[in-house]
Coordinates of C-alpha atoms in Angstrom, one line a residue:
Chain A
M1 CA 0.7 27.4 32.9
A2 CA -3.0 27.8 32.0
V3 CA -2.4 31.4 31.2
S4 CA 0.5 30.7 28.9
R5 CA -1.7 28.0 27.1
L6 CA -4.5 30.5 26.7
N7 CA -2.1 32.8 24.9
L8 CA -0.7 30.1 22.6
A9 CA -3.1 31.1 19.8
N10 CA -1.5 34.5 19.8
T11 CA 1.9 33.4 19.8
G12 CA 1.9 32.0 16.4
K13 CA 2.2 28.4 17.4
H14 CA -1.4 27.8 16.6
P15 CA -3.1 29.7 13.8
V16 CA -6.0 31.9 14.9
T17 CA -9.3 31.4 13.2
K18 CA -11.0 34.6 12.5
G19 CA -14.4 35.5 14.0
P20 CA -15.7 36.6 17.4
D21 CA -15.8 33.9 19.9
F22 CA -19.1 35.1 21.5
F23 CA -20.8 34.1 18.2
L24 CA -19.7 30.5 19.0
F25 CA -20.8 30.1 22.5
K26 CA -24.3 30.2 24.2
S27 CA -24.2 30.0 28.1
D28 CA -25.8 27.1 29.7
A29 CA -26.0 27.4 33.5
R30 CA -26.5 23.6 33.9
Y31 CA -22.8 23.3 33.4
A32 CA -21.6 25.6 36.2
Y33 CA -20.2 22.8 38.4
A34 CA -19.0 20.6 35.3
V35 CA -16.9 23.6 33.9
G36 CA -15.3 24.3 37.2
R37 CA -14.3 20.7 37.6
I38 CA -12.9 20.8 34.0
R39 CA -11.1 24.1 34.7
S40 CA -9.2 22.4 37.5
L41 CA -8.4 19.4 35.4
E42 CA -7.2 21.5 32.5
N43 CA -4.3 22.5 34.9
R44 CA -3.2 19.0 34.9
Y45 CA -2.5 18.8 31.1
L46 CA 1.0 17.5 30.6
T47 CA 3.4 20.4 29.7
R48 CA 6.4 20.4 27.4
Q49 CA 8.6 19.9 30.4
D50 CA 6.5 16.9 31.5
I51 CA 6.9 15.3 28.2
E52 CA 10.7 16.1 28.3
R53 CA 10.8 14.5 31.7
L54 CA 9.1 11.3 30.3
I55 CA 11.5 11.3 27.5
A56 CA 14.5 11.5 29.9
T57 CA 13.3 8.5 32.0
E58 CA 15.5 5.6 31.8
E59 CA 13.4 2.7 33.1
S60 CA 9.8 1.8 32.5
E61 CA 9.1 1.8 36.3
E62 CA 10.4 5.4 36.5
A63 CA 8.1 6.4 33.7
Y64 CA 5.2 4.6 35.3
R65 CA 5.8 6.4 38.7
F66 CA 6.0 9.7 36.8
L67 CA 2.7 9.0 34.9
V68 CA 1.0 8.0 38.2
E69 CA 2.2 11.3 39.6
K70 CA 0.4 13.0 36.8
G71 CA -2.8 11.3 37.5
Y72 CA -2.5 8.3 35.0
A73 CA -4.0 4.9 36.0
E74 CA -2.8 4.6 39.5
G75 CA -2.7 1.1 40.8
E76 CA -2.3 -0.6 37.4
P77 CA -0.5 -3.7 38.8
K78 CA 1.3 -5.3 35.8
V79 CA 3.4 -2.6 34.5
K80 CA 6.8 -4.0 33.8
T81 CA 7.8 -3.0 30.2
W82 CA 7.4 0.2 28.2
S83 CA 4.7 -1.6 26.2
D84 CA 2.7 -2.4 29.4
L85 CA 2.5 1.4 30.0
E86 CA 0.1 1.8 27.1
S87 CA -2.5 0.2 29.2
C88 CA -2.2 3.4 31.5
L89 CA -3.3 5.3 28.6
R90 CA -6.3 3.1 28.0
I91 CA -7.4 3.3 31.6
Q92 CA -6.9 7.1 31.6
R93 CA -9.0 7.4 28.5
Q94 CA -11.7 5.3 30.1
E95 CA -11.6 7.5 33.2
V96 CA -11.9 10.7 31.1
L97 CA -14.9 9.3 29.1
A98 CA -16.6 8.3 32.3
L99 CA -16.0 11.5 34.0
I100 CA -17.5 13.5 30.8
S101 CA -20.4 11.2 30.9
T102 CA -21.0 11.9 34.5
L103 CA -20.7 15.7 34.1
S104 CA -22.5 16.0 30.9
K105 CA -26.3 17.1 31.0
D106 CA -26.6 16.2 27.4
T107 CA -25.9 12.5 27.2
S108 CA -26.5 12.3 23.5
I109 CA -23.5 14.5 23.0
S110 CA -21.2 12.8 25.6
D111 CA -22.3 9.4 24.5
L112 CA -21.3 10.3 21.0
F113 CA -17.6 10.3 21.8
R114 CA -17.9 6.8 23.3
E115 CA -19.9 5.6 20.3
R116 CA -16.6 6.1 18.4
Y117 CA -15.5 3.0 20.2
D118 CA -18.6 1.1 19.2
F119 CA -17.8 1.8 15.6
H120 CA -14.4 0.6 16.1
N121 CA -15.6 -2.6 17.9
L122 CA -18.1 -3.3 15.1
K123 CA -15.4 -2.9 12.5
V124 CA -13.2 -5.5 14.4
L125 CA -16.2 -7.8 14.8
L126 CA -17.3 -7.7 11.2
K127 CA -13.8 -8.2 10.0
A128 CA -13.5 -11.2 12.4
R129 CA -16.8 -12.6 11.1
Y130 CA -15.9 -12.1 7.3
S131 CA -12.3 -13.4 7.6
G132 CA -12.9 -16.2 10.2
Q133 CA -10.3 -14.8 12.6
N134 CA -10.5 -14.3 16.3
L135 CA -9.8 -10.6 16.8
E136 CA -11.3 -10.4 20.3
H137 CA -8.0 -8.8 21.5
L138 CA -8.7 -5.7 19.4
L139 CA -11.9 -4.8 21.0
I140 CA -11.9 -1.6 23.2
D141 CA -14.4 -1.7 26.0
V142 CA -15.3 1.9 26.4
G143 CA -18.1 2.3 24.1
T144 CA -21.8 2.6 24.8
V145 CA -22.4 -1.0 24.0
P146 CA -20.6 -3.5 26.2
V147 CA -18.3 -5.7 24.0
E148 CA -20.0 -8.9 25.1
I149 CA -23.5 -7.7 23.9
L150 CA -22.0 -6.4 20.6
T151 CA -20.0 -9.6 20.1
E152 CA -23.2 -11.6 20.7
A153 CA -25.3 -9.4 18.5
V154 CA -22.8 -9.8 15.5
T155 CA -22.3 -13.5 16.1
D156 CA -26.1 -14.2 16.2
D157 CA -26.8 -11.5 13.5
D158 CA -29.4 -10.1 15.9
Y159 CA -29.3 -6.5 16.7
R160 CA -32.4 -6.0 18.7
S161 CA -30.5 -5.3 21.9
S162 CA -28.2 -2.8 20.2
P163 CA -28.8 0.8 19.2
Q164 CA -30.2 1.6 15.8
F165 CA -27.0 3.0 14.5
I166 CA -25.3 -0.4 15.0
S167 CA -28.0 -2.3 13.0
N168 CA -28.0 0.4 10.4
T169 CA -24.2 0.3 9.9
V170 CA -24.3 -3.6 9.8
Q171 CA -26.9 -3.5 7.1
V172 CA -24.9 -0.9 4.9
V173 CA -21.7 -3.0 5.4
N174 CA -23.4 -6.3 4.7
T175 CA -25.1 -5.2 1.5
R176 CA -21.8 -4.0 0.2
W177 CA -19.8 -6.9 1.4
E178 CA -22.0 -9.3 -0.5
K179 CA -21.4 -7.5 -3.8
T180 CA -17.7 -6.7 -3.4
N181 CA -16.0 -9.0 -0.7
N182 CA -13.7 -6.0 -0.1
P183 CA -12.5 -5.7 3.5
Q184 CA -11.4 -2.0 2.8
L185 CA -15.1 -1.2 2.4
I186 CA -15.8 -2.3 6.1
D187 CA -13.6 0.5 7.4
I188 CA -14.7 3.0 4.9
L189 CA -18.3 2.4 5.3
T190 CA -18.3 2.2 9.0
D191 CA -16.3 5.4 9.3
G192 CA -18.8 7.1 7.0
E193 CA -21.7 5.9 9.2
M194 CA -19.9 7.0 12.2
Y195 CA -19.6 10.6 10.8
K196 CA -23.3 10.4 9.7
R197 CA -24.2 9.6 13.3
F198 CA -22.1 12.5 14.6
S199 CA -24.0 14.8 12.1
L200 CA -27.3 13.4 13.1
V201 CA -26.8 14.2 16.7
I202 CA -24.7 17.3 16.5
R203 CA -26.6 19.2 13.8
P204 CA -30.0 19.3 15.5
F205 CA -28.4 20.0 18.9
G206 CA -27.7 23.5 17.6
N207 CA -24.4 24.1 19.3
R208 CA -22.3 26.4 17.1
F209 CA -19.0 25.3 18.7
L210 CA -19.7 21.6 18.1
N211 CA -21.0 22.2 14.6
R212 CA -17.9 24.1 13.5
W213 CA -15.7 21.4 15.3
L214 CA -17.5 18.8 13.3
D215 CA -17.0 20.9 10.1
L216 CA -13.4 21.1 10.9
E217 CA -13.1 17.3 11.6
I218 CA -14.8 16.3 8.5
D219 CA -12.9 18.8 6.3
L220 CA -9.6 17.7 7.7
A221 CA -10.5 14.0 7.3
N222 CA -11.4 14.6 3.8
I223 CA -8.4 16.7 3.0
K224 CA -6.0 13.9 4.4
T225 CA -8.0 11.3 2.4
L226 CA -7.7 13.4 -0.8
V227 CA -4.0 13.9 -0.3
R228 CA -3.4 10.1 0.6
V229 CA -5.5 8.9 -2.4
K230 CA -3.7 11.3 -4.8
W231 CA -0.3 10.5 -3.5
L232 CA -0.8 6.8 -3.8
D233 CA -2.4 7.1 -7.1
L234 CA -5.5 5.2 -6.1
D235 CA -8.7 4.9 -7.9
T236 CA -11.0 7.9 -8.1
A237 CA -13.9 5.6 -7.2
L238 CA -12.2 4.8 -3.8
L239 CA -11.9 8.6 -3.2
T240 CA -15.7 8.9 -3.9
Q241 CA -16.4 6.3 -1.4
S242 CA -14.1 7.5 1.2
L243 CA -14.9 11.2 1.3
I244 CA -17.2 12.0 4.1
E245 CA -20.4 13.9 3.7
G246 CA -21.4 16.8 5.8
G247 CA -18.2 19.1 6.0
S248 CA -18.1 22.7 5.0
I249 CA -16.3 21.8 1.8
K250 CA -18.5 19.7 -0.6
E251 CA -17.2 16.2 -1.7
T252 CA -18.1 17.3 -5.3
E253 CA -15.5 20.0 -5.1
L254 CA -12.9 17.7 -4.0
F255 CA -13.3 14.9 -6.5
P256 CA -11.8 16.8 -9.4
L257 CA -8.7 17.7 -7.3
R258 CA -7.6 14.0 -7.6
E259 CA -6.7 14.4 -11.2
T260 CA -5.2 18.0 -11.0
P261 CA -1.5 19.0 -10.3
W262 CA -0.4 19.4 -6.6
E263 CA -0.2 23.2 -7.2
T264 CA -3.9 23.3 -8.1
V265 CA -4.7 21.5 -4.8
A266 CA -2.8 24.1 -2.8
S267 CA -4.4 27.0 -4.7
F268 CA -7.9 25.4 -4.3
F269 CA -7.5 25.6 -0.5
S270 CA -5.4 28.9 -0.5
K271 CA -8.7 30.9 0.2
T272 CA -9.9 28.6 2.9
R273 CA -8.8 28.1 6.6
Y274 CA -6.9 25.1 5.6
A275 CA -4.5 27.0 3.3
K276 CA -1.5 26.6 5.6
T277 CA -2.3 22.9 6.5
V278 CA -2.5 21.9 2.8
A279 CA 0.5 24.0 1.6
T280 CA 2.8 22.8 4.3
G281 CA 1.5 19.3 4.4
T282 CA 1.7 18.6 0.6
D283 CA 5.1 20.3 0.4
A284 CA 6.6 18.1 3.0
L285 CA 5.0 15.1 1.5
L286 CA 6.3 15.7 -1.9
K287 CA 9.8 16.5 -0.5
S288 CA 10.2 13.8 2.2
D289 CA 7.5 11.2 1.6
S290 CA 6.1 11.9 5.1
F291 CA 2.5 12.4 6.1
L292 CA 3.6 13.7 9.6
P293 CA 3.7 17.4 8.7
L294 CA 0.2 17.3 7.1
E295 CA -1.2 15.4 10.1
K296 CA 0.6 17.7 12.5
M297 CA -0.9 20.8 10.8
A298 CA -4.3 19.2 10.8
D299 CA -4.0 18.6 14.6
V300 CA -2.7 22.2 15.1
T301 CA -5.9 23.5 13.3
L302 CA -8.2 21.3 15.6
I303 CA -6.3 22.0 18.7
S304 CA -6.2 25.7 18.3
Y305 CA -10.0 25.6 17.6
L306 CA -10.8 23.5 20.7
E307 CA -8.7 25.7 22.9
R308 CA -11.1 28.5 22.3
A309 CA -13.6 26.7 24.4
K310 CA -11.4 27.8 27.4
V311 CA -13.1 31.2 27.2
Q312 CA -16.6 29.6 27.5
S313 CA -17.5 29.6 31.2
L314 CA -20.9 27.8 31.2
G315 CA -21.7 25.2 28.5
I316 CA -21.0 21.7 27.2
E317 CA -18.0 23.0 25.0
P318 CA -15.4 22.9 27.7
L319 CA -16.2 19.3 28.4
V320 CA -16.0 18.3 24.8
A321 CA -12.9 20.3 24.3
Y322 CA -11.3 18.7 27.4
L323 CA -12.1 15.2 26.1
L324 CA -10.8 15.8 22.7
L325 CA -7.6 17.6 23.8
K326 CA -7.0 14.8 26.3
E327 CA -6.8 12.5 23.2
Y328 CA -4.0 14.7 21.7
E329 CA -2.2 14.5 25.0
F330 CA -2.5 10.6 25.0
K331 CA -1.0 10.7 21.5
A332 CA 2.0 12.6 22.8
V333 CA 2.5 10.1 25.6
R334 CA 2.1 7.2 23.4
T335 CA 4.7 8.6 21.0
V336 CA 7.2 8.6 23.9
L337 CA 6.1 5.2 25.2
V338 CA 6.3 3.5 21.8
G339 CA 9.5 5.4 21.1
K340 CA 10.9 4.2 24.2
A341 CA 9.9 0.5 23.6
N342 CA 11.6 0.7 20.3
H343 CA 14.7 2.3 21.5
L344 CA 14.3 5.6 19.5
P345 CA 16.8 8.3 20.3
A346 CA 15.5 11.1 22.3
E347 CA 16.0 13.7 19.5
L348 CA 14.0 11.5 17.0
M349 CA 11.2 11.2 19.5
R350 CA 11.0 14.9 20.0
N351 CA 10.9 15.4 16.1
K352 CA 7.9 12.9 16.0
L353 CA 6.0 14.4 18.8
P354 CA 2.5 15.4 17.7
E355 CA 0.9 18.7 18.7
Y356 CA -0.8 18.5 22.1
P357 CA -2.5 21.1 24.3
Chain B
M1494 CA 46.1 -48.5 2.2
K1495 CA 46.2 -51.6 0.1
L1496 CA 42.7 -53.2 -0.8
Q1497 CA 41.9 -56.7 0.4
V1498 CA 42.0 -58.4 -3.1
S1499 CA 43.7 -61.5 -4.5
A1500 CA 46.8 -60.9 -6.4
T1501 CA 45.7 -62.1 -9.7
R1502 CA 46.2 -60.9 -13.2
M1503 CA 42.4 -60.7 -13.5
E1504 CA 42.2 -58.5 -10.5
L1505 CA 44.9 -56.4 -11.7
L1506 CA 43.1 -55.6 -14.9
R1507 CA 40.0 -54.9 -13.0
L1508 CA 41.8 -52.6 -10.7
K1509 CA 43.5 -50.8 -13.6
K1510 CA 40.1 -50.2 -15.1
R1511 CA 38.8 -48.9 -11.8
L1512 CA 41.8 -46.6 -11.5
D1513 CA 41.3 -45.2 -14.9
L1514 CA 37.5 -44.7 -14.1
A1515 CA 38.4 -43.0 -10.7
R1516 CA 41.0 -40.6 -12.5
R1517 CA 38.4 -39.6 -15.0
G1518 CA 35.8 -39.2 -12.3
H1519 CA 38.1 -37.0 -10.3
K1520 CA 38.8 -34.8 -13.2
L1521 CA 35.1 -34.4 -14.0
L1522 CA 34.4 -33.6 -10.2
K1523 CA 37.2 -31.3 -10.0
D1524 CA 35.8 -29.4 -13.1
K1525 CA 32.3 -29.4 -11.6
Q1526 CA 33.7 -28.1 -8.3
D1527 CA 35.5 -25.4 -10.0
E1528 CA 32.3 -24.3 -12.0
L1529 CA 30.2 -24.5 -8.8
M1530 CA 32.7 -22.2 -7.1
R1531 CA 32.6 -19.8 -10.0
Q1532 CA 28.8 -19.8 -9.9
L1533 CA 28.9 -19.4 -6.0
L1534 CA 31.2 -16.3 -6.3
D1535 CA 29.0 -14.7 -9.0
L1536 CA 25.9 -15.4 -6.9
I1537 CA 27.5 -13.9 -3.8
E1538 CA 28.1 -10.5 -5.6
T1539 CA 24.4 -10.5 -6.7
L1540 CA 23.2 -11.5 -3.3
R1541 CA 25.3 -8.8 -1.6
D1542 CA 23.6 -6.2 -3.7
L1543 CA 20.1 -7.8 -3.3
R1544 CA 20.5 -8.1 0.5
T1545 CA 21.8 -4.5 0.9
K1546 CA 18.9 -3.1 -1.2
A1547 CA 16.3 -5.2 0.5
E1548 CA 17.6 -4.4 4.0
E1549 CA 17.7 -0.6 3.3
Q1550 CA 14.2 -0.8 1.9
L1551 CA 12.9 -2.8 4.9
Q1552 CA 14.6 -0.4 7.3
D1553 CA 12.6 2.3 5.5
V1554 CA 9.3 0.3 5.9
Y1555 CA 9.9 -0.2 9.6
R1556 CA 10.6 3.4 10.0
S1557 CA 7.4 4.4 8.4
F1558 CA 5.6 1.7 10.3
L1559 CA 7.0 2.9 13.6
A1560 CA 6.0 6.6 12.7
A1561 CA 2.4 5.3 12.1
R1562 CA 2.5 3.2 15.3
L1563 CA 3.7 6.3 17.3
W1564 CA 0.7 8.2 16.5
T1565 CA -2.1 5.4 16.5
D1566 CA -3.5 3.3 19.2
E1567 CA -2.2 -0.4 19.0
Q1568 CA -5.6 -1.9 18.7
M1569 CA -6.7 0.5 16.0
L1570 CA -3.6 0.0 14.1
E1571 CA -3.9 -3.8 14.3
E1572 CA -7.6 -3.6 13.4
A1573 CA -6.7 -1.6 10.2
L1574 CA -4.2 -4.3 9.0
S1575 CA -6.2 -7.3 10.4
F1576 CA -7.9 -8.3 7.0
P1577 CA -5.4 -7.9 4.1
R1578 CA -6.5 -7.9 0.5
K1579 CA -3.2 -8.5 -1.1
V1580 CA -2.6 -12.1 -2.1
V1581 CA 0.9 -13.3 -2.8
D1582 CA 0.8 -16.6 -4.7
L1583 CA 4.3 -18.1 -4.9
Q1584 CA 5.1 -20.5 -8.0
V1585 CA 8.1 -22.6 -7.4
Q1586 CA 9.9 -23.9 -10.5
E1587 CA 13.3 -25.5 -10.9
R1588 CA 16.5 -24.9 -12.9
R1589 CA 19.7 -26.8 -13.0
I1590 CA 23.1 -25.6 -12.3
M1591 CA 25.7 -28.6 -13.0
N1592 CA 22.8 -30.9 -12.4
L1593 CA 22.1 -29.4 -9.1
R1594 CA 18.3 -28.4 -8.9
V1595 CA 17.7 -24.9 -7.6
P1596 CA 14.4 -23.2 -7.1
V1597 CA 13.0 -20.4 -9.2
L1598 CA 10.4 -18.5 -7.4
K1599 CA 7.7 -16.7 -9.4
P1600 CA 5.5 -14.5 -7.3
R1601 CA 2.1 -13.5 -8.5
L1602 CA 0.8 -10.6 -6.6
E1603 CA -2.9 -9.7 -6.6
G1604 CA -5.0 -7.2 -4.9
D1605 CA -4.5 -3.9 -3.4
I1606 CA -2.1 -3.6 -0.4
Y1607 CA -4.2 -0.9 1.1
C1608 CA -6.9 -2.8 3.1
Y1609 CA -8.2 -0.1 5.6
G1610 CA -10.1 3.0 5.7
F1611 CA -8.5 6.6 5.7
A1612 CA -10.5 8.2 8.5
H1613 CA -8.8 6.6 11.5
T1614 CA -5.3 5.7 10.2
S1615 CA -2.2 7.7 9.7
G1616 CA -0.9 8.5 6.3
E1617 CA 2.4 7.1 7.4
L1618 CA 0.8 3.7 7.3
D1619 CA 0.2 4.3 3.5
A1620 CA 3.9 5.3 3.0
C1621 CA 4.9 2.2 4.9
L1622 CA 2.7 -0.3 2.8
K1623 CA 3.7 1.5 -0.4
K1624 CA 7.4 0.8 0.4
L1625 CA 6.5 -2.7 1.6
D1626 CA 4.7 -3.3 -1.8
S1627 CA 7.8 -2.3 -3.7
V1628 CA 10.2 -4.5 -1.6
L1629 CA 8.1 -7.7 -1.9
E1630 CA 9.4 -8.8 -5.2
D1631 CA 13.0 -8.0 -4.2
M1632 CA 12.5 -10.1 -1.1
V1633 CA 11.3 -13.0 -3.3
K1634 CA 14.4 -12.6 -5.4
L1635 CA 16.6 -12.4 -2.4
S1636 CA 15.1 -15.6 -0.9
E1637 CA 15.6 -17.4 -4.2
A1638 CA 19.2 -16.3 -4.4
E1639 CA 19.8 -17.2 -0.8
K1640 CA 18.3 -20.7 -1.1
T1641 CA 20.4 -21.2 -4.3
L1642 CA 23.4 -20.2 -2.5
R1643 CA 22.8 -22.5 0.4
L1644 CA 22.2 -25.4 -2.2
L1645 CA 25.3 -24.5 -4.1
A1646 CA 27.3 -24.4 -0.8
D1647 CA 26.1 -27.9 0.2
E1648 CA 26.8 -29.2 -3.4
I1649 CA 30.3 -27.8 -3.3
E1650 CA 30.9 -29.3 0.1
R1651 CA 29.7 -32.6 -1.1
T1652 CA 31.6 -32.5 -4.4
R1653 CA 34.9 -31.5 -2.5
R1654 CA 34.3 -34.6 -0.2
R1655 CA 34.2 -36.8 -3.3
V1656 CA 37.1 -35.2 -5.0
N1657 CA 39.1 -35.5 -1.8
A1658 CA 38.0 -39.1 -1.3
L1659 CA 39.1 -39.9 -4.9
E1660 CA 42.2 -37.9 -4.7
Y1661 CA 43.5 -39.0 -1.3
I1662 CA 41.9 -42.3 -0.6
L1663 CA 40.6 -44.3 -3.5
I1664 CA 43.2 -43.5 -6.3
P1665 CA 46.2 -44.0 -3.9
N1666 CA 44.7 -47.1 -2.6
L1667 CA 44.2 -48.4 -6.1
Q1668 CA 47.6 -47.5 -7.1
Q1669 CA 49.1 -49.1 -4.1
T1670 CA 47.0 -52.3 -4.6
I1671 CA 48.0 -52.3 -8.4
K1672 CA 51.6 -51.9 -7.5
Y1673 CA 51.3 -54.7 -4.9
I1674 CA 49.7 -57.1 -7.3
E1675 CA 52.3 -56.3 -10.0
M1676 CA 55.0 -57.0 -7.5
R1677 CA 53.4 -60.0 -6.3
L1678 CA 52.9 -61.3 -9.9
E1679 CA 56.5 -60.5 -10.6
E1680 CA 57.4 -62.6 -7.5
I1681 CA 55.3 -65.4 -8.6
E1682 CA 56.7 -65.3 -12.0
L1683 CA 60.3 -65.3 -10.5
E1684 CA 59.3 -68.2 -8.3
T1685 CA 58.0 -70.2 -11.2
L1686 CA 61.1 -69.4 -13.2
T1687 CA 63.4 -70.6 -10.3
R1688 CA 61.2 -73.7 -9.9
L1689 CA 61.5 -74.6 -13.5
M1690 CA 65.3 -74.0 -13.5
R1691 CA 65.5 -76.4 -10.5
V1692 CA 63.4 -79.0 -12.1
K1693 CA 65.4 -78.8 -15.3
K1694 CA 68.6 -79.4 -13.3
I1695 CA 67.1 -82.3 -11.6
I1696 CA 66.0 -83.8 -14.9
R1697 CA 69.4 -83.5 -16.3
G1698 CA 70.8 -85.4 -13.2
E1699 CA 73.1 -82.8 -12.1

């Protein structure tokens, strides 16, 4: 199975990014054991057949047994309904993050992927504070800062026990909130700070693979934001605030596209690696009002890039790629579980399945 | 059923007036019932169109929401929607249909429906909220029409009960009582006449 997956990039399923891979990777002997461990785990990615088997299950208990068989959250006691099964994904994600933290020799990088959840928790807590609601149930306790400490810090407005990036983010959000009282900016500013943090850690680390992954991640996020703002006919100022700095395409090049026809957008990206993503995505959006093809194409671009880490034998790249690819697998499993909980027909579920490794 | 009244000429006049009033009331109520019925049938037509349209739109909204939910973690999706910006201020006024007060709902929508960032949410959520935004006014119209329909139906039911009470109980009872009093008065008159004739005979010494 691993061999066929390695060949996916050449079968036309995932577009191949040009350029020699040896340029991307630099060996790091400290990762000999970690990469070996990851290679063995890569064999346990869910395959198309596995997802088909999950779709074919009739009862939630049967699906639970199948997921346990595939290494998902063994021993989760209260699984009774399809919705309960989502907790298996949370546990599995926690396990993967813990594993990567253990295996990584560069904790700043592995922690970065847990800090995503710190930013999520921060958004929840700030929204709870400004709106006066109790949103405790939305906290995800897999970040680098335990939710109790983060909750206490936000409640007391005292961030001495939290990392610097938390207090920086709160300061940025607070300043804008006082002026605008706009809850949307809590998300936009926090997401911007999160990508700033990614750039701050990844760029000086000097790993080409991670640098290019971050470029792709930011570019694709910006492309999706541009298309969404344009399609919804939202204010250009919102686009200015929402675009993330630090990608390979400058935000200043993207702003004018808000006002141009859709054909111009497609032709702007036609010379870039995102040509197919933008052309297919916008075409489908205009025809069927659905963003799924654009998001699917964006995922294909990222997955095909991450799969290149499979040729790297020593280094942090396979760990990061495994962690990120696992998220795509969770997305596919979630699609089936949520589809089952909502009694979606199997064919519709297959159509809605996202890309996964 | 005859009413428990004394059979006097005064009572007869009073009952005749009541009967006249009841007949006029019955006619008015019957007209009101017919007009309410006509309004109800018109409203049913409008309501059917509104409901079909709103249901189709809502199905579309739910379809998009489900698509967004399929690809997004439950907590992240809920976080994105946890602090809405859109404020729906509903002004309730009244209008009258055949003296029946029915509501007129005037929604005032303020703020943007998109209350989240774009980096960690699916575009399907935008599609869902865009559709939801466009269905909001129709849903208010639908609720106004449904409330009006319910009030109309209640009023028709109430009016029908009154019409029936007049038609089958009060008017027949009054008619019966009037007839009884008339007969009783005739009888009394006859008795008096007979008594007079008898007295006349006695006086003549026959």
